[in-house]
């Protein structure tokens, strides 16, 4: 049934044309606003990493506190993204999207002006809350205003822009930190958010679910936010405290219990925030399951590869960021084209081939050792992974959005975004623990072998190895190590980390292959294209 669409202003909404009957100019404005808004959110999750050392030095913070500068954004984003999607369906997608951008813009100004690290963390929390409103809304607007035959290409454009901005963020951020200071890393994001907000307020018509006059499922919203928040908090603290810490397993268990209560509540709620019927769709369930496997695989590589490049291969931070450029350029250059050809090739086929190619690329990352140029080690794996993800991302998002009615577009986007965020956290937690655990074990084995030979390290050499073991992937400081032992220290630490990385890359490849299997076995068969395609 057609969704009720209203042109938006700050005070009220008046009836407008049916969403997908919007003219081409309106659809272009919707696409630009969606890209600007989501780009601001994605940049804020990637650009801060390169600024952390400068922030720490300027504000006099500890390394542990700096981790919360990152996590303060991620935690509310993951916890409230389901709520943001549902609110958009009920209160108006354009209105909720604009609210999110306004919060992000204001909070980002607060980050740029932060006089203390506590202020900065509080502003990052506000950024995460704003992003939780706007990210699902950006896709829901595309679902609402683009007809099915144009939707794949629009989502492909959105995905390509997201990939470009996410990857360009660290490079641009590093330049700003080196030239004008870390505060400009945040200030540079404000124009993106303001431009997206202005377009949404003045040019994008309103879109909402037909049952928008119904009540909001506040109980379901509270259970979902608290459950995801506790789960994410436990996973984040695992990196600091380990799996056996009560705060970790307690947070994960409490989060799982709250999410189980959320599912039970949604089954009997009069107007559920996330209708259980969504998951009766094989396309919706299969696409979200595929998302979890594929994004765990991708997240693990994205987390661990910079450690390998900087700590073992001697790359600078800028060079490590540039190593992802083949991936970024393929995503940015191909996503629109891929999105426009979903009907021709079939989403199920593309979601089988894309993750399968990604699995090959991830497996290739396990081949390089401790030496070799970028072109002979990581270029081909990055190219293959980028090609696979470029083939997969636009069809994946399109399948999720097409599997639901207009009334549930925001909810569907929120569910899929929540799946990808939690998957990325699992990647860091599980694959990081695997790689670093193997790394420590390998160092022990290699030191034991040295002890049985004539090449046993001196106390100075052992102290450097122990220091690197405590900070996996860091480059050993060899100033106080005897010259004849430096090569051995580099080999022990470098080869040990390569071994740990290979285990994680192998598991990532397996998970991507499972994602391809999910696509082929769970998703509905593709319809045969018409003769004109």
CSV table of N, CA and C in Angstrom, one decimal, residues 14 59 76 142 178 193 204 218 270 333 335 340 367 414 436 445 477-478 508 513:
chain,number,residue,atom,x,y,z
A,14,UNK,N,2.5,18.6,5.6
A,14,UNK,CA,1.3,18.6,4.9
A,14,UNK,C,1.3,17.5,3.8
A,59,UNK,N,45.2,16.9,25.5
A,59,UNK,CA,44.3,16.9,26.7
A,59,UNK,C,44.8,16.2,27.9
A,76,UNK,N,26.5,4.1,21.7
A,76,UNK,CA,25.2,4.6,21.5
A,76,UNK,C,24.7,4.3,20.1
A,142,UNK,N,15.8,6.4,0.7
A,142,UNK,CA,16.1,5.9,-0.7
A,142,UNK,C,15.0,4.9,-1.0
A,178,UNK,N,48.4,16.9,11.1
A,178,UNK,CA,49.8,17.3,10.8
A,178,UNK,C,49.9,18.8,10.5
A,193,UNK,N,27.4,17.6,7.6
A,193,UNK,CA,26.2,17.5,8.4
A,193,UNK,C,25.2,18.6,8.2
A,204,UNK,N,13.5,18.0,1.0
A,204,UNK,CA,13.1,16.6,0.9
A,204,UNK,C,11.7,16.4,1.5
A,218,UNK,N,7.5,2.0,23.2
A,218,UNK,CA,8.6,2.5,24.1
A,218,UNK,C,9.2,1.4,24.9
A,270,UNK,N,1.2,-4.8,20.9
A,270,UNK,CA,0.1,-4.4,20.0
A,270,UNK,C,0.7,-3.7,18.7
A,333,UNK,N,33.9,3.1,-7.2
A,333,UNK,CA,33.7,3.2,-8.6
A,333,UNK,C,32.7,2.2,-9.2
A,335,UNK,N,30.1,0.5,-7.2
A,335,UNK,CA,28.9,0.2,-6.5
A,335,UNK,C,27.7,0.7,-7.2
A,340,UNK,N,22.9,-0.8,-10.3
A,340,UNK,CA,22.0,-0.7,-11.5
A,340,UNK,C,21.8,-2.0,-12.3
A,367,UNK,N,49.0,-15.2,2.7
A,367,UNK,CA,50.2,-15.7,2.1
A,367,UNK,C,51.5,-14.9,2.4
A,414,UNK,N,17.4,-0.2,10.2
A,414,UNK,CA,17.9,-0.3,11.6
A,414,UNK,C,18.4,-1.7,11.9
A,436,UNK,N,46.0,-12.3,18.5
A,436,UNK,CA,46.9,-11.9,19.5
A,436,UNK,C,47.3,-13.1,20.4
A,445,UNK,N,57.2,-19.9,21.7
A,445,UNK,CA,57.8,-21.1,21.0
A,445,UNK,C,59.1,-20.7,20.4
A,477,UNK,N,61.5,-1.3,19.5
A,477,UNK,CA,62.5,-0.3,19.6
A,477,UNK,C,63.9,-0.9,19.9
A,478,UNK,N,64.8,-0.8,19.0
A,478,UNK,CA,66.0,-1.6,19.0
A,478,UNK,C,67.2,-0.8,19.4
A,508,UNK,N,38.6,-15.5,8.7
A,508,UNK,CA,37.8,-14.6,8.0
A,508,UNK,C,37.4,-15.1,6.6
A,513,UNK,N,33.2,-17.3,3.1
A,513,UNK,CA,32.6,-18.4,2.3
A,513,UNK,C,31.3,-18.9,2.8
